[in-house]
Amino acid sequence: MIEVNQLTKVFDLTKKQRKELATSDKQTTAVDGISFECKPGRIFSLLGPNGAGKTTTLRILATIFQPSQGTVSICGINTLEQPQLAKRKIGFLTGSTGLYARLTPNELIKYFADLYGVSASDFEKRKEYLFTLLNMHDFQDKRIGKLSTGMKQKVSICRTMIHDPEVVIFDEPTSGLDVITAKNIIQLIQDCKDQGKTVIFSSHIMSEVDLLCDDLAIIHKGKIVYSGEMNAFRAEMQAQNLTAEFIRIIESSNK
Amino acid sequence: MIFNIFKKELVDTLRDKRSVRMMVIIPLLVFPVMLNLFIFSSKKIEENQAEKIMHIGLIRGNSNFLTAKLKQLSNHKEKQLLFYKDSLQLIKALNTKKIQVALVLEKKFETKLKAFQPARVNLISNDTELGFSERMNSDLAQIEQQLKKERFQQLNINETTIQPLDIKATNIASTKEMIGKLAGGFLPYIFITFGFMGCMYPAIDLFTGEKERGTLETLLTVPVARWRLLVGKLLVIVVAGLISATCGFLGLFLEIEVFGFTAEPEIATLIHSILSFKFILTLYLLLIPLIVFIAGLLVPIAIYAKSFKEAQSMIAPLNFVIIVPVIIGFLPGIEYNWVTASIPIINIVLATKELIAGTLTIGLMAWSFLVMLSFAALAVLFSYKQFDKENAIL
């Protein structure tokens, strides 16, 4: 379960950043008082154009960033009060996730299991389960740098799931991947749902959203401009298709 | 947990060829290669110069007293005398390298000699050709010595009567002290130069590199306090710096022991006596906080930089900033006292000089250590502040 209440994130801008953004403002609001809830066994999609505040929101959920205002609760744990405890419940995967190229999948998975405090017996069981599920045994001792993109993606999935998280956060997980590799991620998201985990993923690909999500929120300029169940979204749609409806909502929020 | 992070980062670093090259191979080879090359080439130049016949151009030298003396010297076969009438021809010959040195004798040269007056010899040389003016000066010095003796005899003067003072200088400083005070700064110089080089690549790789490769974001989601992540990484950078500096020392040791850099047995024995276990231990005790300090300065830059290239260009000036106090510590006349012991880096350079000289006092050493340790702690704290900054980290 993820509960987000009145979440705001303001970043201070350095001189360099002000120059890059061509602004004289000393601060920028990336997320502006948003609230939503993600339930176990359901897939929540955070939709929005580039720069809408999706990644910032997910980074706050993953406790990489601290909120300027508002609260986040992961499985009933306040992330500001007990960040380390909350982190144990979270699996985090982004499309731009890199892996340590000089390590082998075995070494990398063990490293992350140790960081998450997974016991030796649980580690062996989880590793065996995931390596078999993802068919990773053949390349488990090869350096990651020498693996194909598909193999690397499997290692990333394994790394995300090795501590059996209750909440899984995906930030544009399929961006830059070919359809075959992206299929592994889609499968993983569906598996997480089937296992009763809480799943939140950000995307701007409507076909993925249509395929996977149960609930969605559309975020634009740091504010939520639509929130509800996917079925209701489809029923209330004014445009001809999902992409057109998404664009219509974004454009109408600009007015 | 810190050990897990340290272990993984160390494995990762040791598998990076670029880091290993900078950390082990270059420091280990730089002294043997550089010094042997230097010895070989200077020997070769010396031999070549000695074998070369020196062509001496003379004005007013025909059938002259000086010419005769030059021909009498034991090395007269290594020189050839050429006589010129005017200085224009002489300079032209020097410029075209037909002659290497020229001697212009004054008009009344012989008369003055006979009158027991100083007779002028102008020595002209083109010093782009190394060694020839030195050879000529040495020959002239020999001839002058002979002439002095002859004058003393002719004037019936005892040489000692024109020497009012019999100065006997005694240097009470031992060779060990002399080496320590004059060349002792070289050890911290090696340590800091190689330590810096060894720290640099792992620092960039473990922070900027992780940022560039997109692995840092994942690492920040694990349930481990950020300071532990920082300490684990920082320890690897410090170890890399220590390995690099140690390899630099080993390279120098190899040069002295295996390749016989110093032919003087006295110096070799002295070096052996300096390199005791206690000496090495004290040296490392002084230098470890310095490496932590360097690592603590490198990390915030590596965190701030967005790319490997940017980090490299930002770190290059820092190298200069660190080397300046080392050079100040090198300078003669800079004494090790409570003031200099309070200045970071300079205090360690001066303490090392005293350590080699065997004159290091425990009070000053402890103070220098504490000062360096405090600066190292401040640098680490600054690193932590930077690592905790949301703006800088991703």
XYZ file of C-alpha atoms in Angstrom:
649
model
C 0.000 0.000 0.000
C 1.230 3.477 -0.893
C -0.469 6.553 0.547
C 0.612 9.938 -0.764
C -0.810 12.970 0.977
C -0.375 16.605 -0.169
C 3.088 15.876 -1.524
C 5.145 18.902 -2.596
C 8.731 19.051 -3.786
C 10.574 22.322 -4.279
C 14.138 22.328 -5.615
C 16.614 25.123 -5.070
C 18.188 26.111 -8.351
C 21.928 26.674 -8.570
C 23.279 29.495 -10.737
C 24.226 26.926 -13.355
C 20.724 25.412 -13.348
C 19.097 28.866 -13.580
C 21.254 29.559 -16.622
C 20.361 26.208 -18.192
C 16.636 26.721 -17.554
C 16.825 30.396 -18.592
C 15.045 31.524 -15.438
C 15.738 34.010 -12.679
C 13.667 32.030 -10.131
C 15.739 30.658 -7.291
C 13.415 27.704 -6.759
C 11.279 25.432 -8.875
C 8.279 23.379 -7.810
C 8.487 19.912 -9.346
C 5.547 18.399 -7.455
C 2.736 20.559 -6.153
C 0.500 19.151 -3.403
C -0.461 15.819 -4.956
C -2.358 13.029 -3.193
C -3.148 9.489 -4.325
C -3.309 5.919 -3.089
C -1.981 2.673 -4.591
C -3.548 -0.528 -3.329
C -2.053 -4.031 -3.038
C -2.852 -6.374 -5.941
C -3.511 -3.411 -8.229
C -1.378 -1.580 -10.739
C -1.299 2.194 -10.453
C -0.057 4.201 -13.390
C 1.337 7.693 -13.128
C 0.953 9.322 -16.504
C 2.333 12.595 -17.710
C 4.364 14.350 -20.363
C 8.120 14.896 -19.957
C 8.938 17.185 -17.019
C 5.500 16.693 -15.427
C 6.961 15.512 -12.086
C 6.601 11.718 -12.489
C 10.216 10.834 -11.771
C 10.439 13.269 -8.850
C 7.298 11.731 -7.319
C 8.625 8.198 -7.700
C 12.031 9.219 -6.309
C 10.266 10.642 -3.250
C 8.331 7.374 -2.870
C 11.626 5.486 -3.085
C 13.068 7.879 -0.431
C 15.842 9.104 -2.739
C 14.426 12.610 -2.298
C 12.755 14.055 0.767
C 9.424 15.856 0.298
C 9.308 19.601 0.955
C 5.796 19.153 2.274
C 3.294 16.329 2.683
C 3.732 12.709 3.631
C 4.325 9.322 2.018
C 3.430 6.073 3.675
C 4.698 2.705 2.395
C 2.852 -0.283 3.895
C 1.887 1.957 6.807
C 5.453 3.195 7.367
C 6.069 6.948 7.189
C 9.041 7.378 4.840
C 10.229 10.525 6.600
C 10.196 8.953 10.046
C 11.516 5.492 9.183
C 13.135 5.707 5.748
C 15.323 2.610 6.140
C 12.383 0.450 7.198
C 10.289 1.761 4.299
C 13.115 1.073 1.840
C 13.134 -2.608 2.798
C 9.566 -2.866 1.462
C 10.408 -1.235 -1.881
C 11.751 -2.557 -5.160
C 12.794 0.212 -7.578
C 13.415 -0.137 -11.288
C 13.866 2.553 -13.876
C 14.359 2.374 -17.612
C 17.700 4.123 -17.236
C 18.934 1.784 -14.506
C 22.540 0.861 -15.044
C 24.295 -2.179 -13.685
C 27.844 -2.689 -12.474
C 29.441 -3.865 -15.710
C 32.530 -5.299 -14.030
C 30.540 -7.599 -11.727
C 28.823 -10.861 -12.627
C 25.041 -11.294 -12.126
C 25.813 -13.597 -9.188
C 28.011 -10.993 -7.483
C 25.572 -8.155 -8.152
C 22.535 -10.025 -6.845
C 24.434 -11.103 -3.718
C 25.567 -7.514 -3.135
C 22.025 -6.146 -3.275
C 20.666 -9.017 -1.166
C 23.268 -8.119 1.482
C 22.338 -4.441 1.292
C 18.674 -5.357 1.825
C 19.637 -7.627 4.724
C 18.299 -10.824 3.086
C 19.288 -13.862 5.154
C 21.561 -16.480 3.535
C 18.824 -19.141 3.322
C 16.219 -16.718 1.927
C 18.799 -15.452 -0.551
C 19.502 -18.922 -1.927
C 15.772 -19.672 -2.315
C 14.966 -16.305 -3.937
C 17.975 -16.451 -6.210
C 17.134 -19.959 -7.399
C 13.488 -18.993 -7.986
C 14.334 -15.822 -9.934
C 17.263 -17.316 -11.891
C 15.024 -20.206 -12.991
C 12.064 -17.927 -13.761
C 14.201 -15.558 -15.837
C 16.414 -18.284 -17.279
C 19.593 -16.678 -15.961
C 21.684 -19.717 -15.016
C 23.668 -19.758 -18.258
C 25.123 -16.283 -17.836
C 25.223 -15.949 -14.052
C 29.049 -15.896 -13.936
C 29.689 -13.716 -16.972
C 30.643 -10.070 -16.509
C 27.503 -7.923 -16.892
C 29.305 -5.647 -19.344
C 29.475 -8.559 -21.775
C 25.763 -9.415 -21.616
C 23.115 -8.488 -24.178
C 20.488 -5.818 -23.387
C 17.875 -8.516 -22.749
C 20.138 -10.361 -20.334
C 20.979 -7.109 -18.532
C 17.268 -6.368 -18.173
C 16.766 -9.774 -16.563
C 19.581 -8.996 -14.100
C 17.887 -5.677 -13.319
C 14.591 -7.428 -12.647
C 16.304 -9.977 -10.430
C 18.083 -7.178 -8.558
C 14.745 -5.381 -7.990
C 12.953 -8.504 -6.733
C 15.689 -10.301 -4.735
C 14.363 -9.034 -1.371
C 10.755 -9.864 -2.310
C 9.439 -6.285 -1.953
C 5.813 -5.589 -1.090
C 5.805 -2.385 -3.132
C 7.379 -2.146 -6.586
C 8.098 1.198 -8.228
C 8.771 1.319 -11.973
C 9.916 4.602 -13.494
C 9.400 4.432 -17.257
C 10.658 0.840 -17.112
C 10.444 0.096 -20.820
C 11.914 3.325 -22.155
C 14.628 2.638 -24.695
C 13.957 -1.102 -24.792
C 12.969 -3.130 -27.837
C 9.591 -4.921 -27.728
C 11.132 -8.332 -26.919
C 13.062 -6.966 -23.930
C 10.139 -4.775 -22.846
C 8.002 -7.955 -22.746
C 10.012 -9.185 -19.725
C 9.143 -6.005 -17.846
C 5.449 -6.170 -18.752
C 5.430 -9.781 -17.541
C 7.159 -8.771 -14.301
C 4.564 -6.043 -13.626
C 1.739 -8.509 -14.206
C 3.408 -11.117 -11.978
C 3.766 -8.551 -9.199
C 0.046 -7.815 -9.400
C -0.784 -11.538 -9.319
C 1.378 -11.919 -6.210
C -0.645 -9.211 -4.450
C 2.140 -6.601 -4.494
C 1.469 -2.880 -4.753
C 2.711 -1.659 -8.128
C 3.164 1.894 -9.333
C 4.643 2.703 -12.684
C 5.170 5.861 -14.654
C 4.840 5.973 -18.393
C 3.752 8.053 -21.339
C 3.059 5.015 -23.531
C -0.743 4.615 -23.567
C -0.711 1.076 -24.941
C 1.237 -0.088 -21.869
C -1.137 1.748 -19.578
C -4.150 0.233 -21.336
C -2.662 -3.242 -21.044
C -1.600 -3.109 -17.413
C -3.155 -0.547 -15.194
C -6.101 -0.706 -12.821
C -5.860 2.847 -11.489
C -4.264 5.929 -12.966
C -3.358 9.511 -12.250
C -2.370 12.052 -14.861
C 0.192 14.537 -13.645
C 1.025 17.794 -15.403
C 3.257 20.643 -14.205
C 3.504 18.948 -10.810
C -0.262 18.739 -10.256
C -2.648 15.832 -10.639
C -5.135 16.708 -13.366
C -6.974 13.357 -13.420
C -7.208 10.502 -10.938
C -9.426 7.422 -10.984
C -9.892 3.817 -12.034
C -8.894 2.790 -15.542
C -12.374 1.445 -16.288
C -13.921 4.802 -15.341
C -11.309 6.590 -17.475
C -12.294 4.501 -20.480
C -16.014 5.042 -19.818
C -15.688 8.815 -19.399
C -13.385 9.255 -22.388
C -14.371 12.186 -24.652
C -11.733 11.627 -27.334
C -11.546 8.752 -29.824
C -8.706 6.803 -28.199
C -6.635 6.731 -25.030
C -3.728 8.762 -26.441
C -6.088 11.441 -27.751
C -7.899 11.538 -24.413
C -4.581 11.878 -22.548
C -3.581 14.805 -24.807
C -7.036 16.386 -24.385
C -6.761 16.305 -20.583
C -3.239 17.776 -20.646
C -4.280 20.545 -23.052
C -7.425 21.395 -21.124
C -5.375 21.688 -17.923
C -3.191 24.253 -19.692
C -6.178 26.559 -20.232
C 27.381 -3.170 5.964
C 30.243 -0.745 5.321
C 32.501 -3.759 4.768
C 30.069 -5.185 2.152
C 30.087 -1.885 0.287
C 33.868 -1.588 0.620
C 34.392 -5.160 -0.622
C 32.155 -4.718 -3.661
C 33.624 -1.323 -4.587
C 37.169 -2.651 -4.183
C 36.466 -5.622 -6.479
C 34.831 -3.261 -8.959
C 37.785 -0.853 -8.827
C 40.427 -3.568 -9.124
C 38.665 -4.873 -12.243
C 38.873 -1.454 -13.859
C 41.975 -1.512 -16.049
C 42.285 2.268 -16.098
C 42.301 2.488 -12.287
C 44.792 -0.385 -11.945
C 47.089 1.211 -14.504
C 47.076 4.498 -12.575
C 47.163 2.805 -9.183
C 49.802 0.088 -9.631
C 51.576 -0.066 -12.973
C 52.563 3.568 -13.492
C 53.733 4.241 -9.898
C 55.700 0.987 -9.877
C 57.461 1.624 -13.158
C 57.897 5.369 -13.210
C 61.086 5.513 -11.106
C 62.925 2.508 -12.532
C 62.106 3.582 -16.088
C 62.647 7.309 -15.611
C 65.828 7.115 -13.546
C 67.423 4.366 -15.635
C 66.635 6.316 -18.752
C 68.151 9.411 -17.182
C 71.298 7.587 -16.032
C 71.696 5.841 -19.370
C 71.238 8.978 -21.442
C 73.489 11.204 -19.291
C 76.201 8.513 -19.342
C 75.872 8.259 -23.084
C 76.079 12.037 -23.516
C 79.121 12.182 -21.221
C 80.856 9.417 -23.178
C 80.052 11.039 -26.489
C 81.340 14.398 -25.304
C 84.542 12.869 -23.968
C 85.183 11.074 -27.251
C 84.580 14.150 -29.368
C 87.627 16.150 -30.434
C 87.350 19.734 -29.232
C 88.190 22.275 -31.899
C 89.631 25.399 -30.285
C 89.842 28.614 -32.246
C 92.598 31.011 -31.202
C 93.310 34.637 -31.991
C 96.920 35.658 -31.436
C 97.716 32.129 -30.452
C 100.359 31.220 -33.084
C 103.560 30.006 -31.461
C 102.191 31.404 -28.248
C 103.021 30.433 -24.672
C 99.430 29.373 -23.982
C 99.306 27.289 -27.166
C 102.399 25.451 -26.051
C 100.891 24.811 -22.638
C 97.679 23.491 -24.202
C 99.704 21.076 -26.316
C 101.546 19.877 -23.214
C 98.365 18.849 -21.398
C 97.793 15.097 -21.034
C 94.558 15.310 -23.028
C 96.106 17.228 -25.932
C 95.124 14.496 -28.406
C 91.441 15.227 -27.748
C 91.766 18.762 -29.022
C 92.705 20.505 -32.218
C 93.904 24.097 -32.392
C 92.827 26.361 -35.253
C 94.215 29.867 -35.623
C 92.214 32.900 -36.761
C 93.168 36.446 -37.556
C 90.007 38.321 -36.673
C 87.068 37.809 -34.391
C 84.488 37.881 -37.225
C 85.948 34.715 -38.700
C 86.115 33.241 -35.238
C 82.440 33.889 -34.444
C 81.446 32.536 -37.859
C 83.391 29.351 -37.129
C 81.660 29.062 -33.763
C 78.231 29.561 -35.309
C 78.900 27.003 -38.038
C 80.226 24.659 -35.333
C 83.553 24.346 -37.040
C 85.022 25.121 -33.631
C 83.372 24.570 -30.254
C 85.280 27.112 -28.160
C 87.428 30.144 -28.902
C 90.226 31.796 -26.973
C 91.037 35.423 -27.691
C 94.289 36.487 -26.090
C 94.929 40.143 -25.384
C 97.608 41.935 -27.402
C 100.183 42.142 -24.592
C 99.434 38.639 -23.365
C 103.010 37.362 -23.204
C 104.442 40.654 -21.985
C 101.991 40.757 -19.104
C 102.745 37.173 -18.186
C 106.418 37.870 -18.079
C 105.754 41.011 -15.992
C 103.878 38.906 -13.439
C 100.607 40.639 -14.322
C 97.271 38.957 -15.071
C 97.023 38.295 -18.810
C 93.489 38.294 -20.189
C 92.054 35.307 -22.065
C 88.535 35.716 -23.446
C 86.778 32.372 -23.621
C 83.957 32.371 -26.162
C 81.721 29.372 -26.588
C 78.422 28.314 -28.022
C 76.919 26.536 -25.033
C 74.185 24.850 -27.004
C 76.888 22.215 -27.486
C 77.121 20.771 -24.018
C 80.355 20.069 -22.174
C 82.911 21.907 -24.319
C 83.201 25.147 -22.334
C 83.556 23.032 -19.164
C 86.398 21.066 -20.774
C 88.114 24.302 -21.837
C 87.696 25.873 -18.392
C 89.209 22.803 -16.801
C 92.220 22.968 -19.155
C 92.697 26.680 -18.445
C 92.462 26.039 -14.711
C 95.228 23.419 -14.993
C 97.441 25.825 -16.939
C 96.767 28.623 -14.436
C 97.737 26.324 -11.577
C 101.017 25.489 -13.316
C 101.708 29.172 -13.986
C 101.042 30.066 -10.350
C 103.554 27.468 -9.187
C 106.129 28.748 -11.666
C 105.564 32.361 -10.505
C 105.943 31.382 -6.847
C 109.253 29.702 -7.694
C 110.491 32.615 -9.803
C 109.578 35.143 -7.103
C 110.894 32.844 -4.416
C 107.664 32.925 -2.450
C 106.443 30.137 -0.240
C 102.843 29.415 -1.260
C 101.676 29.269 2.346
C 102.764 32.843 3.015
C 99.949 34.204 0.866
C 97.387 32.067 2.648
C 96.681 33.970 5.900
C 93.821 31.733 7.007
C 93.873 27.966 7.234
C 90.139 27.279 7.290
C 89.064 23.823 8.336
C 85.293 23.353 8.072
C 83.569 20.646 10.068
C 79.931 19.767 9.450
C 78.607 18.198 12.627
C 75.382 17.118 10.934
C 75.356 13.454 10.087
C 74.800 12.362 6.483
C 71.409 11.073 7.664
C 70.454 14.537 8.915
C 71.705 16.152 5.721
C 69.690 13.765 3.557
C 66.636 14.226 5.773
C 66.724 18.022 5.728
C 67.693 18.476 2.104
C 66.052 15.570 0.283
C 63.530 14.344 2.882
C 60.689 16.252 1.274
C 60.965 13.953 -1.702
C 59.213 11.063 0.080
C 55.993 12.979 0.869
C 56.167 14.422 -2.631
C 56.121 10.898 -4.066
C 53.428 9.874 -1.634
C 51.184 12.830 -2.374
C 51.694 12.742 -6.147
C 51.018 9.023 -6.468
C 48.435 9.055 -3.686
C 46.517 11.740 -5.549
C 46.830 9.860 -8.826
C 45.677 6.622 -7.181
C 42.680 8.309 -5.543
C 41.598 10.252 -8.602
C 40.256 7.519 -10.897
C 38.407 5.496 -8.247
C 36.856 8.742 -6.908
C 35.583 9.685 -10.355
C 34.531 6.122 -11.139
C 32.703 5.534 -7.846
C 30.720 8.769 -7.930
C 30.637 10.504 -11.324
C 30.912 7.139 -13.074
C 27.991 5.711 -11.100
C 25.979 8.812 -11.913
C 26.781 8.506 -15.610
C 26.037 4.780 -15.727
C 22.773 5.198 -13.790
C 23.748 2.880 -10.934
C 23.797 5.516 -8.195
C 20.030 6.036 -8.254
C 19.474 2.333 -7.536
C 22.074 2.377 -4.785
C 20.283 5.252 -3.066
C 17.099 3.161 -2.782
C 18.716 0.452 -0.632
C 18.042 0.497 3.119
C 21.545 1.632 4.042
C 22.277 5.045 5.531
C 23.884 7.391 3.060
C 26.930 7.961 5.296
C 27.637 4.223 5.247
C 27.564 4.212 1.454
C 29.919 7.181 1.455
C 32.339 5.646 3.972
C 32.417 2.336 2.059
C 33.297 4.142 -1.156
C 35.681 6.563 0.529
C 37.628 3.681 2.085
C 38.188 2.206 -1.373
C 39.490 5.564 -2.620
C 41.850 5.805 0.371
C 43.076 2.227 -0.157
C 43.614 2.955 -3.857
C 45.630 6.059 -2.927
C 47.692 4.066 -0.416
C 48.325 1.267 -2.929
C 49.423 3.811 -5.525
C 51.728 5.659 -3.107
C 53.167 2.355 -1.841
C 53.817 1.266 -5.429
C 55.629 4.579 -5.980
C 57.828 3.827 -2.953
C 58.376 0.247 -4.128
C 59.413 1.533 -7.533
C 61.957 3.839 -5.923
C 63.161 1.031 -3.631
C 63.463 -1.259 -6.658
C 65.542 1.366 -8.407
C 67.907 1.674 -5.447
C 68.124 -2.034 -4.570
C 67.852 -3.852 -7.894
C 69.075 -1.352 -10.451
C 71.652 0.227 -8.106
C 70.687 3.862 -8.539
C 73.301 4.917 -6.005
C 76.793 3.531 -6.505
C 77.935 5.003 -3.180
C 77.965 2.146 -0.636
C 77.778 4.699 2.190
C 74.510 6.127 0.849
C 73.104 2.635 0.238
C 73.889 1.605 3.838
C 72.330 4.827 5.062
C 69.130 4.211 3.097
C 68.953 0.703 4.599
C 69.388 2.108 8.093
C 66.615 4.692 7.484
C 64.138 2.141 6.132
C 63.362 0.472 9.440
C 59.962 -0.961 10.359
C 59.455 1.862 12.867
C 60.271 4.451 10.203
C 57.805 3.002 7.697
C 55.108 2.722 10.363
C 55.563 6.347 11.471
C 55.654 7.512 7.875
C 52.334 5.812 7.099
C 50.835 7.121 10.329
C 51.631 10.637 9.143
C 50.589 10.084 5.566
C 47.292 8.185 5.969
C 45.333 11.266 7.189
C 46.803 13.129 4.238
C 45.386 10.566 1.794
C 42.003 10.684 3.589
C 42.151 14.473 3.217
C 42.883 14.170 -0.513
C 40.056 11.644 -0.930
C 37.765 13.974 1.030
C 38.574 16.788 -1.393
C 38.152 14.649 -4.502
C 34.780 13.130 -3.569
C 32.698 16.363 -3.512
C 34.084 17.280 -6.947
C 33.318 13.801 -8.267
C 29.781 14.052 -6.839
C 29.231 17.502 -8.338
C 30.548 16.652 -11.819
C 28.065 15.365 -14.361
C 30.515 13.456 -16.535
C 33.905 11.754 -16.313
C 35.419 14.484 -18.488
C 33.991 17.285 -16.372
C 35.317 15.618 -13.220
C 38.795 15.262 -14.721
C 38.920 18.889 -15.793
C 37.751 20.035 -12.352
C 40.220 17.832 -10.493
C 43.318 18.856 -12.490
C 43.668 22.277 -10.763
C 43.245 20.609 -7.367
C 46.399 18.613 -8.058
C 48.267 21.916 -8.351
C 46.684 23.264 -5.148
C 47.951 20.226 -3.242
C 51.436 20.202 -4.756
C 52.115 23.888 -3.883
C 52.328 23.287 -0.093
C 54.518 20.247 -0.783
C 56.944 22.448 -2.700
C 56.853 25.065 0.100
C 57.794 22.282 2.517
C 60.710 21.432 0.243
C 62.183 24.940 0.365
C 65.325 25.381 2.433
C 64.864 27.648 5.428
C 61.287 26.512 6.160
C 61.636 25.228 9.713
C 59.433 22.675 11.433
C 57.893 24.456 14.424
C 54.492 24.875 16.065
C 53.381 27.314 13.356
C 54.361 25.179 10.358
C 53.119 22.069 12.197
C 49.656 23.683 12.146
C 49.540 24.100 8.365
C 48.113 21.029 6.633
C 50.270 19.234 4.047
C 53.312 21.466 4.825
C 53.350 19.969 8.344
C 53.484 16.420 6.976
C 56.260 17.264 4.506
C 58.345 18.896 7.235
C 57.620 16.093 9.712
C 58.783 13.519 7.162
C 62.014 15.466 6.627
C 62.614 15.458 10.382
C 61.715 11.768 10.559
C 64.349 10.871 7.965
C 66.891 13.112 9.671
C 66.083 11.363 12.956
C 65.207 14.674 14.656
C 61.412 14.370 14.824
C 60.010 15.267 18.242
C 56.933 13.412 19.441
C 55.043 16.586 20.475
C 55.262 18.260 17.076
C 54.546 15.002 15.297
C 51.408 14.384 17.378
C 50.260 17.958 16.730
C 50.841 17.635 12.958
C 48.961 14.325 12.984
C 46.030 15.871 14.869
C 45.914 18.894 12.550
C 45.961 16.672 9.453
C 43.384 14.348 10.992
C 41.086 17.308 11.711
C 41.398 18.555 8.138
C 40.752 15.025 6.850
C 37.620 14.833 9.048
C 36.438 18.205 7.718
C 36.994 17.073 4.137
C 35.018 13.864 4.783
C 32.229 15.881 6.396
C 32.161 18.144 3.356
C 31.954 15.039 1.162
C 29.002 13.805 3.200
C 27.222 17.162 2.874
C 27.702 17.009 -0.889
C 26.592 13.344 -1.068
C 23.459 14.276 0.840
C 22.559 17.108 -1.533
C 19.635 16.116 -3.726
C 20.645 18.640 -6.373
C 24.139 17.243 -6.764
C 23.624 13.531 -6.407
C 21.511 12.723 -9.479
